[in-house]
Coordinates of C-alpha atoms and ligand atoms in Angstrom, one line a residue:
X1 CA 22.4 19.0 -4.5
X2 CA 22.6 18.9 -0.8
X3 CA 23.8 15.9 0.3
X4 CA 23.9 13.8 4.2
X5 CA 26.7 11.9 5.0
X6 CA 27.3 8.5 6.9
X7 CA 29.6 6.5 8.0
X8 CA 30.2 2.9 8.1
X9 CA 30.7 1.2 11.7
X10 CA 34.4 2.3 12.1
X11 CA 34.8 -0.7 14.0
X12 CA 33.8 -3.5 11.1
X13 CA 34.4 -0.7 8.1
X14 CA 35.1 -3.7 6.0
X15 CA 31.6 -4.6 6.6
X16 CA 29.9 -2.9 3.2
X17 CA 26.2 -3.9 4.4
X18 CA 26.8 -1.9 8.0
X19 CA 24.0 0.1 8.4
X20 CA 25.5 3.7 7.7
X21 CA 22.2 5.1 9.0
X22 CA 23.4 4.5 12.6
X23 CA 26.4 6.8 11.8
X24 CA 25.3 10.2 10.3
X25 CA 27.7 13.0 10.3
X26 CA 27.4 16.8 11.1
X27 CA 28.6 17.7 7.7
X28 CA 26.5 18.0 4.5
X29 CA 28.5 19.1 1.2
X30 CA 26.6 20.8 -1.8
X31 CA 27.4 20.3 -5.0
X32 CA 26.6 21.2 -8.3
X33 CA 25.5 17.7 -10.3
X34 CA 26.3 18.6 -13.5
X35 CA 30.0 19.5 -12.9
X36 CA 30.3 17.6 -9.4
X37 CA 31.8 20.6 -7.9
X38 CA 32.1 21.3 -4.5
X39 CA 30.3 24.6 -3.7
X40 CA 30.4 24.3 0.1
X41 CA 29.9 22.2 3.1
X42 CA 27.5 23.0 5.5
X43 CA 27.4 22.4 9.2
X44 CA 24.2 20.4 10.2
X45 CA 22.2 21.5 13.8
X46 CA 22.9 18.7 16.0
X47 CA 21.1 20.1 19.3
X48 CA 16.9 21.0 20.1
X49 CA 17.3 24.5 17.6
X50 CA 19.0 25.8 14.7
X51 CA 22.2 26.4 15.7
X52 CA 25.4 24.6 14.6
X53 CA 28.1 24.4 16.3
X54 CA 32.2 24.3 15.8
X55 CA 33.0 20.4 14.7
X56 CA 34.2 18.2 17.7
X57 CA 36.0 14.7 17.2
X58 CA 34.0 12.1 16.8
X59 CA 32.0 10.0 19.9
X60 CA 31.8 6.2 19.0
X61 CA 29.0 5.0 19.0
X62 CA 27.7 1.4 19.2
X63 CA 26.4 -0.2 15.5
X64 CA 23.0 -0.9 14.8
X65 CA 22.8 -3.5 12.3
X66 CA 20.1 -5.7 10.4
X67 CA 22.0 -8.1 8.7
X68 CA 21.7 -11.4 10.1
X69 CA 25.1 -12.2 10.8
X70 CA 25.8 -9.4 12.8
X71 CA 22.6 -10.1 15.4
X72 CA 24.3 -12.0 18.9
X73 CA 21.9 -15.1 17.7
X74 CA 18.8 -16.1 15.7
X75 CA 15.9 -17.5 16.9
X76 CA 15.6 -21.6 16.3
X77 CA 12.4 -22.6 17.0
X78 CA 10.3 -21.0 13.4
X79 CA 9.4 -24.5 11.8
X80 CA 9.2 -24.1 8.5
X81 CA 5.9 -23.1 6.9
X82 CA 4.7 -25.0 3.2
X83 CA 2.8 -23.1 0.8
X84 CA 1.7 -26.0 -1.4
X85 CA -0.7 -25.5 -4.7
X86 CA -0.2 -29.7 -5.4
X87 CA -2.6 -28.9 -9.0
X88 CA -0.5 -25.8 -9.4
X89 CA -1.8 -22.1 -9.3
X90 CA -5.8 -20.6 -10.2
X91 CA -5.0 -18.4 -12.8
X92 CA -3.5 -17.9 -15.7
X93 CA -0.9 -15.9 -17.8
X94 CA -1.3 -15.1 -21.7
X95 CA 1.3 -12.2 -23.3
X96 CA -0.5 -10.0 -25.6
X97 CA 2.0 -7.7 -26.5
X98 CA 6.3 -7.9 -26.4
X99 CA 6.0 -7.9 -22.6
X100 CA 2.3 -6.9 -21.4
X101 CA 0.7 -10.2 -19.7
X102 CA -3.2 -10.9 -19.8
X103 CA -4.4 -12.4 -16.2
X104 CA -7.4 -14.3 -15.6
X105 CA -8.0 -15.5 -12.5
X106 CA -11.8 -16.5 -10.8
X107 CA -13.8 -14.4 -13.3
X108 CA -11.0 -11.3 -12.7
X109 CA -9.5 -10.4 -16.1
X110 CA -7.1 -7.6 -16.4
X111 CA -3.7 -6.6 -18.5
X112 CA -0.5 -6.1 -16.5
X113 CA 2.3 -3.6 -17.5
X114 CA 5.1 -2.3 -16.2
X115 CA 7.0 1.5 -16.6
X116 CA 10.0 3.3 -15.5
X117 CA 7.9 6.4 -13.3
X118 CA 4.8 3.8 -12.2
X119 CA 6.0 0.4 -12.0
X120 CA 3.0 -1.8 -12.5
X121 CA -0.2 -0.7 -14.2
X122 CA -3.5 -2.3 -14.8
X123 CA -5.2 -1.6 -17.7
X124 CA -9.1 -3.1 -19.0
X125 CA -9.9 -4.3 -15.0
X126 CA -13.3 -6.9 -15.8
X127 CA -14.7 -9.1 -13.3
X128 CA -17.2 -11.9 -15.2
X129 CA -16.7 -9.8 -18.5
X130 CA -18.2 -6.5 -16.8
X131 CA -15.9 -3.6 -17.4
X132 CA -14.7 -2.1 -13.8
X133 CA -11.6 0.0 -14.2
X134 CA -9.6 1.3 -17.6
X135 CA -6.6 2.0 -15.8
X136 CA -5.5 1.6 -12.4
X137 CA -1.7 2.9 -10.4
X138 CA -0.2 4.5 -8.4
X139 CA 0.3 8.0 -9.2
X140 CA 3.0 9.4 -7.0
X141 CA 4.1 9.5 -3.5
X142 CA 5.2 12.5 -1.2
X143 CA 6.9 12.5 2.0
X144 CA 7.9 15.3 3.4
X145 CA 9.8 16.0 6.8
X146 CA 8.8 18.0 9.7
X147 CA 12.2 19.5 10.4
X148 CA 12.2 23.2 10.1
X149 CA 15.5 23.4 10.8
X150 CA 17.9 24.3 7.4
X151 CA 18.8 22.6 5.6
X152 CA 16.7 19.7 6.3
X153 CA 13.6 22.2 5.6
X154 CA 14.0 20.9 1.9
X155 CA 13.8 17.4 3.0
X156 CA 10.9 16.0 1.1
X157 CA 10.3 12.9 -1.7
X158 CA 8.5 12.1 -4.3
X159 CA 9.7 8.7 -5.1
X160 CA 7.9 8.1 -8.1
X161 CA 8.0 11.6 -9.9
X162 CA 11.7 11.8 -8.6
X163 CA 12.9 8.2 -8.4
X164 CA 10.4 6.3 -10.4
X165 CA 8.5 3.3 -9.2
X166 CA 9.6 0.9 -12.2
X167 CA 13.4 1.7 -12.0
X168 CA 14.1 1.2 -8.3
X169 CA 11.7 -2.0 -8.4
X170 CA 13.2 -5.1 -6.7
X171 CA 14.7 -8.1 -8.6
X172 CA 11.9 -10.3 -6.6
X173 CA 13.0 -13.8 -5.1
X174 CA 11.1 -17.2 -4.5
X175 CA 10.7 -17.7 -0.6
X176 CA 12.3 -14.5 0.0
X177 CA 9.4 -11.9 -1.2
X178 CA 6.5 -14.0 -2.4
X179 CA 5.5 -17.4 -0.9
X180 CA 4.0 -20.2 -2.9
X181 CA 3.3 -21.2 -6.1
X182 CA 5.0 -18.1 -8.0
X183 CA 4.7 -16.4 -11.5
X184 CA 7.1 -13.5 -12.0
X185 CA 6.5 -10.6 -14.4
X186 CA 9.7 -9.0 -15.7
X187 CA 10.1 -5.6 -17.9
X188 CA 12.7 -4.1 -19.9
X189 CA 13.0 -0.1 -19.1
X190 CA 15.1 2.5 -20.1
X191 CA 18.3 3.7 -17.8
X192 CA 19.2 7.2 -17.4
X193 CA 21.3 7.3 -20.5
X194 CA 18.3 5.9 -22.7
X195 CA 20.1 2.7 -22.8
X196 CA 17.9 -0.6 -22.2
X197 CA 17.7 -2.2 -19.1
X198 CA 16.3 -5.7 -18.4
X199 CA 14.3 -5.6 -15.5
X200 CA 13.7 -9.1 -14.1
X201 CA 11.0 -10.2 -11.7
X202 CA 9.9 -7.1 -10.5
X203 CA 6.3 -8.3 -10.2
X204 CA 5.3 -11.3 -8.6
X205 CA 2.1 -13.4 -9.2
X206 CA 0.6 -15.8 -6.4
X207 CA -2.8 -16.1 -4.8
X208 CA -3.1 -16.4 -1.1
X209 CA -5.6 -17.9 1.7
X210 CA -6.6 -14.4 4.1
X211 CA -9.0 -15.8 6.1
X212 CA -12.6 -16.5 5.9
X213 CA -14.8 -14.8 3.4
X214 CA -18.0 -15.9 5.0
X215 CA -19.5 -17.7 7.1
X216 CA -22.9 -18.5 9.0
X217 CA -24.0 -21.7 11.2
X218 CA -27.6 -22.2 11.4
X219 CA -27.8 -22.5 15.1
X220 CA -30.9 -24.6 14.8
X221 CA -29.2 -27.5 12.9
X222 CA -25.6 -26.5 13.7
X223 CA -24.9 -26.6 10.6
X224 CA -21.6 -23.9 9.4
X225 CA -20.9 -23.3 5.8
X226 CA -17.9 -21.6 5.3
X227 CA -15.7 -19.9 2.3
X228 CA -12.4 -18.8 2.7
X229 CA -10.9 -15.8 1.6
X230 CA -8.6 -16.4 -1.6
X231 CA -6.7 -13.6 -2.9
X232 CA -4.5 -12.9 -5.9
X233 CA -1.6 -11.0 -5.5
X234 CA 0.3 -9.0 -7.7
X235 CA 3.0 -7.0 -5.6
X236 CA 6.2 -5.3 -6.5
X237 CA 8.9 -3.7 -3.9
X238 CA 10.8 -0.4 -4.5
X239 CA 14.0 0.5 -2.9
X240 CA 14.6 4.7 -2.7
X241 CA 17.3 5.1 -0.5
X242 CA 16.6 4.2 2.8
X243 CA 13.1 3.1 2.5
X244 CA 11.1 0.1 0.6
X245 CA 7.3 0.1 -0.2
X246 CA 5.8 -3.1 -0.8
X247 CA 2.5 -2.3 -3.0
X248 CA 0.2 -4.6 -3.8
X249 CA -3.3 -5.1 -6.2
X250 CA -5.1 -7.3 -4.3
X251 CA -8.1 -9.6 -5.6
X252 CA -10.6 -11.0 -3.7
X253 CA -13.6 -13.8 -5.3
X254 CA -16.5 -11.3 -3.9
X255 CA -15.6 -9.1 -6.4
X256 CA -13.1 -6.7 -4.4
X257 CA -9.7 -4.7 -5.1
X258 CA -7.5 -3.5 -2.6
X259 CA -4.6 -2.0 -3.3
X260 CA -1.8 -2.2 -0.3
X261 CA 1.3 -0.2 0.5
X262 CA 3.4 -1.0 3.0
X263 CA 6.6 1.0 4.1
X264 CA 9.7 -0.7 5.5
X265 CA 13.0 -0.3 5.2
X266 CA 15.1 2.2 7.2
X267 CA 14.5 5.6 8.3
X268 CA 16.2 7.9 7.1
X269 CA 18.6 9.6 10.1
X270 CA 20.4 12.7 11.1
X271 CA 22.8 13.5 14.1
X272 CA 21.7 14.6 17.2
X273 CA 24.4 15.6 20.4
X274 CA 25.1 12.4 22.2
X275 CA 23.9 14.8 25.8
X276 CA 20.4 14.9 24.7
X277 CA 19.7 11.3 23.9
X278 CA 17.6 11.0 27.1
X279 CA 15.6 14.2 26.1
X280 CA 12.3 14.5 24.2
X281 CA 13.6 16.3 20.4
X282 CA 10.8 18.8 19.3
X283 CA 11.7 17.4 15.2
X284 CA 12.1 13.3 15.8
X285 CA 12.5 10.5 17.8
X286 CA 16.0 9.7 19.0
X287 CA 16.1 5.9 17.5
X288 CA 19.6 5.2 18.8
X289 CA 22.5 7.1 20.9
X290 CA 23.2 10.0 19.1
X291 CA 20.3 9.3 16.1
X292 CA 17.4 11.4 15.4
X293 CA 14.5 10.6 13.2
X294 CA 12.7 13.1 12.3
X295 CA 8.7 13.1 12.1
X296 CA 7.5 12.9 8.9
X297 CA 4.7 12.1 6.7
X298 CA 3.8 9.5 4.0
X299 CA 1.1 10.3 1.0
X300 CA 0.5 7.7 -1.3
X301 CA -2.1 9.0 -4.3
X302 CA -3.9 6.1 -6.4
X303 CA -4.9 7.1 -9.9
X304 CA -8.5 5.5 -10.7
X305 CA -9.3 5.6 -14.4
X306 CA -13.3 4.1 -13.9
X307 CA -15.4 2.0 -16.5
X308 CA -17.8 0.6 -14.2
X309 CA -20.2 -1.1 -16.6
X310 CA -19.4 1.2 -19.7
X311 CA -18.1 4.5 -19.7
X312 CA -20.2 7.8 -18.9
X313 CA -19.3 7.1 -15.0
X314 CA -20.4 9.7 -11.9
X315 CA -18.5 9.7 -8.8
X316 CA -21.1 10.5 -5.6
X317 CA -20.3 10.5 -2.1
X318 CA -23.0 9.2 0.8
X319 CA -22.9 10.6 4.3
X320 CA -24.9 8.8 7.7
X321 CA -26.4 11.8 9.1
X322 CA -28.7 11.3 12.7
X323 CA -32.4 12.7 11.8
X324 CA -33.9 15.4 14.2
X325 CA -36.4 14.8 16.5
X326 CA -39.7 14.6 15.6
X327 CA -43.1 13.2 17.7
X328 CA -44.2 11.9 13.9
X329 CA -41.5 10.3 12.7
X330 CA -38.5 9.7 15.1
X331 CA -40.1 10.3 18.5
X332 CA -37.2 8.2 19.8
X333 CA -34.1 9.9 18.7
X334 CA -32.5 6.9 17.4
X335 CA -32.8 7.6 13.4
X336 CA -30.0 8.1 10.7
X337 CA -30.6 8.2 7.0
X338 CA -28.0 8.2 4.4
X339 CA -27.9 11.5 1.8
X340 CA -25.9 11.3 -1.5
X341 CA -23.9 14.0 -2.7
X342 CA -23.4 14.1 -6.6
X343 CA -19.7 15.6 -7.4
X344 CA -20.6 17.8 -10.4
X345 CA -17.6 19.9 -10.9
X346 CA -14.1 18.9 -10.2
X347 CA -12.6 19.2 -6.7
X348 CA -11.2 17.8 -4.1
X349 CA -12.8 16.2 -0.7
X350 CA -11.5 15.3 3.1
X351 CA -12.5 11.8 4.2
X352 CA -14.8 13.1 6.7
X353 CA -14.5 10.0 8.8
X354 CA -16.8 11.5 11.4
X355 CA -19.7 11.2 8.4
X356 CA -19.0 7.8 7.2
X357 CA -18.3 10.0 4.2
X358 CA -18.5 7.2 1.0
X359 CA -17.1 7.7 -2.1
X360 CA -18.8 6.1 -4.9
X361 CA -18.2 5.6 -8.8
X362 CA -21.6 4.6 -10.3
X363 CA -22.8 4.0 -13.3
X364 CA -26.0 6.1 -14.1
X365 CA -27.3 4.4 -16.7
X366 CA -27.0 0.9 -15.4
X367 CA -29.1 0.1 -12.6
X368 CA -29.0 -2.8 -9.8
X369 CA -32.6 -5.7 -11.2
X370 CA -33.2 -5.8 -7.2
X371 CA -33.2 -1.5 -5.9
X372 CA -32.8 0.0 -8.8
X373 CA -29.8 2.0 -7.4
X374 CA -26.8 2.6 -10.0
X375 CA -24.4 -0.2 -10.4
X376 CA -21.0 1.1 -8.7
X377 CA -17.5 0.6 -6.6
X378 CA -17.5 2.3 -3.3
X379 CA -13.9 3.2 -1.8
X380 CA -12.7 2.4 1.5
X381 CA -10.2 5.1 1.7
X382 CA -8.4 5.2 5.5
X383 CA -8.2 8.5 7.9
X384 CA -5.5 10.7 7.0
X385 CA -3.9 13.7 8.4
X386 CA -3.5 16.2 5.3
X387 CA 0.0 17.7 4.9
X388 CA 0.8 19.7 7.9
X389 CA 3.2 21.9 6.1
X390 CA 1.5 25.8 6.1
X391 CA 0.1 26.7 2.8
X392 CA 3.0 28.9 1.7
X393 CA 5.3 26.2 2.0
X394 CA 7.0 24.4 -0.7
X395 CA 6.5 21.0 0.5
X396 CA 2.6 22.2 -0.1
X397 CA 3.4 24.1 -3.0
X398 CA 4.2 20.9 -4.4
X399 CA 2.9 18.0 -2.7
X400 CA -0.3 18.9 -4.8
X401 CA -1.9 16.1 -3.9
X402 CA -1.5 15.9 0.1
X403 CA -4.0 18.0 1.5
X404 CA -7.0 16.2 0.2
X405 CA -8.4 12.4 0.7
X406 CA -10.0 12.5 -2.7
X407 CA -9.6 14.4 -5.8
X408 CA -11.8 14.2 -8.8
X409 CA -10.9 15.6 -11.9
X410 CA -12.4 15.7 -15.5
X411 CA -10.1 13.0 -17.4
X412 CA -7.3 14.8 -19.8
X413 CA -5.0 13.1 -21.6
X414 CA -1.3 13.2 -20.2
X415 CA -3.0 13.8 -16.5
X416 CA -1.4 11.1 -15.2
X417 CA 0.7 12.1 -12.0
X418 CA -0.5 13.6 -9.0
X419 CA 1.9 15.8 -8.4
X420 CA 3.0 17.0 -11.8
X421 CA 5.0 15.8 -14.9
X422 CA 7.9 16.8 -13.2
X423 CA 8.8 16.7 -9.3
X424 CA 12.4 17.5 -9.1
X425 CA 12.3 21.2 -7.8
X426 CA 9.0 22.0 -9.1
X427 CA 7.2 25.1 -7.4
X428 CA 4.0 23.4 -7.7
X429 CA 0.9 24.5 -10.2
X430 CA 1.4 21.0 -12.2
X431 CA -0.2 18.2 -10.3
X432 CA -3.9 17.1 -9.6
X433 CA -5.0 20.3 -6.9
X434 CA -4.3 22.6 -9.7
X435 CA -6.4 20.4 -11.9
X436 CA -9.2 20.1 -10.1
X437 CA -9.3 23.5 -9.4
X438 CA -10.6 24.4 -12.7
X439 CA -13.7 23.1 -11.6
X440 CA -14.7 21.1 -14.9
X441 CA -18.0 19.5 -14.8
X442 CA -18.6 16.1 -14.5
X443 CA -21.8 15.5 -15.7
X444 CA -21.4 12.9 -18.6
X445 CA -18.7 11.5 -17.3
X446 CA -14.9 10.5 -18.2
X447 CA -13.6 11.0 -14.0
X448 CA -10.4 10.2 -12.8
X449 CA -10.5 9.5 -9.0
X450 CA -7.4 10.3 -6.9
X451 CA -7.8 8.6 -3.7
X452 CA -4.7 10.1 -1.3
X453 CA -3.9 7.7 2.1
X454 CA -0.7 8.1 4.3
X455 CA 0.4 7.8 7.6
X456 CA 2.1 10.9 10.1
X457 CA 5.3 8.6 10.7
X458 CA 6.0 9.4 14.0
X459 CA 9.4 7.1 14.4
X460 CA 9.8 4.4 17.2
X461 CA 13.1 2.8 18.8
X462 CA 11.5 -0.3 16.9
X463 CA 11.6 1.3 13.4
X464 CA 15.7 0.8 13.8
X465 CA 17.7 -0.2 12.2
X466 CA 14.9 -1.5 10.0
X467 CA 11.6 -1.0 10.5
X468 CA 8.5 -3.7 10.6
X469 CA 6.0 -2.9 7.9
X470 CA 3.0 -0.4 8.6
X471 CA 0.3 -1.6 6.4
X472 CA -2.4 0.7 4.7
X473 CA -4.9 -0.5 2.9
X474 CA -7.5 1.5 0.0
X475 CA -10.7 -1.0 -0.9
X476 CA -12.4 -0.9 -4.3
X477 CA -15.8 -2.7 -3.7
X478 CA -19.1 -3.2 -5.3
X479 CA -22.1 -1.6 -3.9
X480 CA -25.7 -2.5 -5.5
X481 CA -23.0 -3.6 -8.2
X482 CA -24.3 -7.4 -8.1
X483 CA -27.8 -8.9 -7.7
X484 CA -26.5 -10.8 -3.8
X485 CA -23.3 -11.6 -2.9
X486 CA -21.0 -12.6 -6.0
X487 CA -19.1 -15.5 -3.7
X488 CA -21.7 -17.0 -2.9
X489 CA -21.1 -19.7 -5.8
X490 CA -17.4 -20.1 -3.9
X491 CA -17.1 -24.5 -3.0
X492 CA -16.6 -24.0 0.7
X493 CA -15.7 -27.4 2.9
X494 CA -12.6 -27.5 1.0
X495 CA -10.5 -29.9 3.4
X496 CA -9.9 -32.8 1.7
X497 CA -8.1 -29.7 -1.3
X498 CA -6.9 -27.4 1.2
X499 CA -6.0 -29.9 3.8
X500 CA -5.7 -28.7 7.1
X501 CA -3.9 -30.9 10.2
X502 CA -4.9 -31.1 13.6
X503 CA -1.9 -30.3 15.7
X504 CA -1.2 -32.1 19.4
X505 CA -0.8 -30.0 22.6
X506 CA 2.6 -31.0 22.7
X507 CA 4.4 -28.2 22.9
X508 CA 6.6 -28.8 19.3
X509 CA 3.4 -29.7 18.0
X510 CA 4.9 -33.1 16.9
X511 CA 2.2 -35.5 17.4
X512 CA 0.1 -32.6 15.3
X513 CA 2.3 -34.7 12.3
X514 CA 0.8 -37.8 13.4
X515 CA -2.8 -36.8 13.6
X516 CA -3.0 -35.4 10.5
X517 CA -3.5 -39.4 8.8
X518 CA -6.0 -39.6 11.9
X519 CA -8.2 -36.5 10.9
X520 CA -8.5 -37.8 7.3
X521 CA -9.4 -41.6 7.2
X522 CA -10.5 -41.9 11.2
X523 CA -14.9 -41.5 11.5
X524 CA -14.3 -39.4 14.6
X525 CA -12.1 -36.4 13.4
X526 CA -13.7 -36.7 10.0
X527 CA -16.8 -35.6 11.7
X528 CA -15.7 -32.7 13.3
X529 CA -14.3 -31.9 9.8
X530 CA -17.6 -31.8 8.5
X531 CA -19.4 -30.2 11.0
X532 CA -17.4 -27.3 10.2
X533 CA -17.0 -27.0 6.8
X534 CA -19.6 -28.7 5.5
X535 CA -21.6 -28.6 2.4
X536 CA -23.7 -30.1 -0.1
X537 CA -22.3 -31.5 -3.2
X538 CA -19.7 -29.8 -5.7
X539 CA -16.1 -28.3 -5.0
X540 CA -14.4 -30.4 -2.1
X541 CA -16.9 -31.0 0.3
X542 CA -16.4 -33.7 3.1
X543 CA -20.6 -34.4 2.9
X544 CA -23.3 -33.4 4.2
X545 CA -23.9 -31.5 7.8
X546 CA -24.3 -34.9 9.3
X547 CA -21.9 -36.5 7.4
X548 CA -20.1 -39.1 9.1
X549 CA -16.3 -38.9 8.1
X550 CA -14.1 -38.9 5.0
Ligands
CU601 CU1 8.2 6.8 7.4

């Protein structure tokens, strides 16, 4: 094992949260982990190109630190924020096994379960008793580093097949993590020595307002109906190293999943000569005097097990392509028509943003009472730069899932991992490229879809010491799946539940305190309330379009 060393501020060593990260040393021991020898110590490159150089004392440095106490002063003018649910949460928890929960939750139903490599798992996905997904996770994740230089040439994770997802999962909190009206899942996993290990909160429950579903005002009468967007959350937090991920199952009441990853955390940091702070590095962004963070890469790959309305699914992609010219039929030059690509034999696919390339599961046999098409989820998969490492490489070798936005293979039992059973030094030929590659065919059905999103993490100054989330986001949503829009039954005009207050222009936003009695009994600001969320009858509605007030 190779391993980097830090220090602690030597200034505050007494200090065991000091962020080491701002201290990494020239020196990197390897040892043998099984007797914990010493076989050497190697001398990192600290300049633009491989070469080391003879050890020279120490330069301080100044800390970097995240913890609050350390910062010269916190900010005093956050009020606080209330998430309030006064007739508690919308869904509900039932066991059905030792530690497995059943979740319903606006027409959603789904099983919850938690392991040591994936963390959370949902199994039997249903929305209104229609089968959607039999299995839904996230397979593995790969980051590997763009630093040629040795030995940081080997610098590349896998932090579920190596770490696992489950066993660095976060011990969640209230108001620290997860806001609101909370339900915590909790597992029990085994430790390295087979022994139990209770594993409290590591998933937490909540749904959340994100904005406005939809919306239309008749401009003719004025008249706005609106529905908000509430989600349910289920999110867990892994800690490997350095680095968190947040990642998230997201449901929405129009029938949509997302599932969210978001990386924080700290980067993780090498030494660089303190002379060539002020110089562009070929390998990394110098994030503080005498730190280097190297480039790098993120690939998440989510496993999709499909059911959509039954078994027997297809997966299909649709491309926009512009039609040619013709004095018949597009004399104009302004048509497009969509084409459909059946996927008939495993493989793998690029996004092919430049296409509007679509992925679809469908549903052959079941077709949509108003067109006819196939019942089926699209994917909203985001732009990603494949793995950038050459072909020969080992972080290609076994990153098998990296270079493509979608893989589809023919389901086989134990095929669970996109990049192999096992990660730790593996050569590659395990892992979902080598799978696909036997070009099974897919007519009939049983796919698993492997959707692959990332981000080329190109570090700032403002990724250090810790580094603000970056947010990505894969959609699974119905297309020609329902007969119209399946929120359209949502109550909208909600205030009198939701209750909204009108703030003042003061600049505290005090007298907003006071006017939120006024906006509830007083004719005038019940009016406005109504003009903008009104509508007729049923859920909370404040009356009608012209209603006049609370
Ligand atoms: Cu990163």
């Amino acid at each position: 094992m190779q391993c980097f060393l830090y220090m602690r501020d030597p200034k505050n060593s007494f200090e065991a949260d000091s962020c080491h990260y701002a201290f990494p040393l020239p020196i990197s021991p390897v040892i043998d982990p099984s007797t914990l020898e010493l076989i050497r110590i190697d001398i990192l490159p600290t300049g633009h190109d491989a070469k080391t150089a003879p050890l020279t004392p120490w330069q301080p440095v100044p800390p970097s630190e995240y913890i609050p106490e350390a910062q010269p002063s916190l900010r005093t003018d956050l009020k606080p924020l209330h998430v309030v649910q006064p007739e508690g949460a919308s869904f509900t928890v039932t066991p059905f096994s030792e530690l497995g929960k059943l979740i319903r939750w606006q027409k959603w139903d789904f099983k919850v379960g938690f392991n040591q490599r994936e963390g959370m798992v949902l199994y039997d996905v249903h929305y209104d008793s229609r089968p959607l997904f039999y299995r839904l996770s996230l397979s593995d994740m790969a980051i590997p580093y763009a630093d040629p230089r040795s030995p940081y040439h080997r610098k590349a994770a896998f932090d579920l097949g190596d770490a696992g997802a489950g066993i660095m999962a976060n011990n969640l909190a209230l108001g620290c993590d997860c806001l609101g009206s909370i339900y915590y899942i909790s597992g029990v996993l085994a430790d390295g020595t087979g022994q139990p290990t209770p594993m409290p909160n590591v998933i937490c429950v909540h749904e959340q307002d994100a904005g406005i579903l939809w919306k239309h005002t008749n401009y003719r009468t004025n008249r706005a109906v609106v529905v908000r967007n509430r989600e349910l959350v289920l999110q867990t937090i892994l800690t490997v190293s350095n680095y968190e991920y947040i990642l998230a199952f997201i449901f929405n009441t129009a029938g949509d999943v997302c599932y969210e990853a978001r990386a924080t955390g700290i980067l993780s940091t090498s030494p660089v000569d303190l002379a060539l702070s002020h110089v562009p590095h070929p390998f990394g962004t110098v994030v503080h005097p005498g730190v280097l963070a190297a480039f790098h890469q993120h690939f998440f790959s989510l496993r999709i097990d499909p059911m959509i309305d039954g078994h027997g699914n297809s997966v299909a992609y649709d491309e926009a392509v512009p039609l040619p010219r013709s004095a018949d039929l597009n004399p104009h030059g302004v048509g497009y028509t969509i084409q459909s690509t059946p996927v008939a034999t495993s493989s793998g696919f690029d996004s092919a943003p430049m296409l509007n390339r679509t992925f679809k599961i469908i549903n052959p046999a079941v077709r949509n009472p108003i067109n006819n098409s196939p019942v089926g989820y699209k994917l909203h998969i985001p732009p990603m730069q494949p793995i950038l490492a050459d072909t020969e490489s080992f972080h290609y070798k076994r990153a098998e899932f990296a270079d493509k936005s979608l893989y589809v293979t023919r389901y086989v039992d134990g095929e669970l991992y996109a990049g192999g059973l096992y990660t730790n030094q593996s050569r590659g030929g395990s892992g979902v490229r080598t799978w696909a590659a036997r070009g099974d065919a897919l007519e009939g059905g049983d796919p698993v879809v492997w959707v692959q999103f990332g981000i080329n993490h190109v570090p700032r100054t403002e990724d250090f010491p810790v580094m603000p989330v970056e947010t990505l986001k894969v959609v699974l949503r119905p297309v020609n799946f329902f007969g119209g829009n399946p929120a359209g039954d949502v109550p909208g005009g909600r205030q009198l539940g939701d209750r909204s207050v009108l703030l003042g222009e003061g600049e505290k936003g005090v007298e907003g305190v006071e006017k939120e009695v006024e906006g509830l009994t007083l004719g005038g600001e019940g009016a406005r309330l109504s003009a903008c969320c009104g509508s007729h009858g049923g859920g909370w509605g404040v009356g009608g379009g012209g209603g006049g007030g609370v």
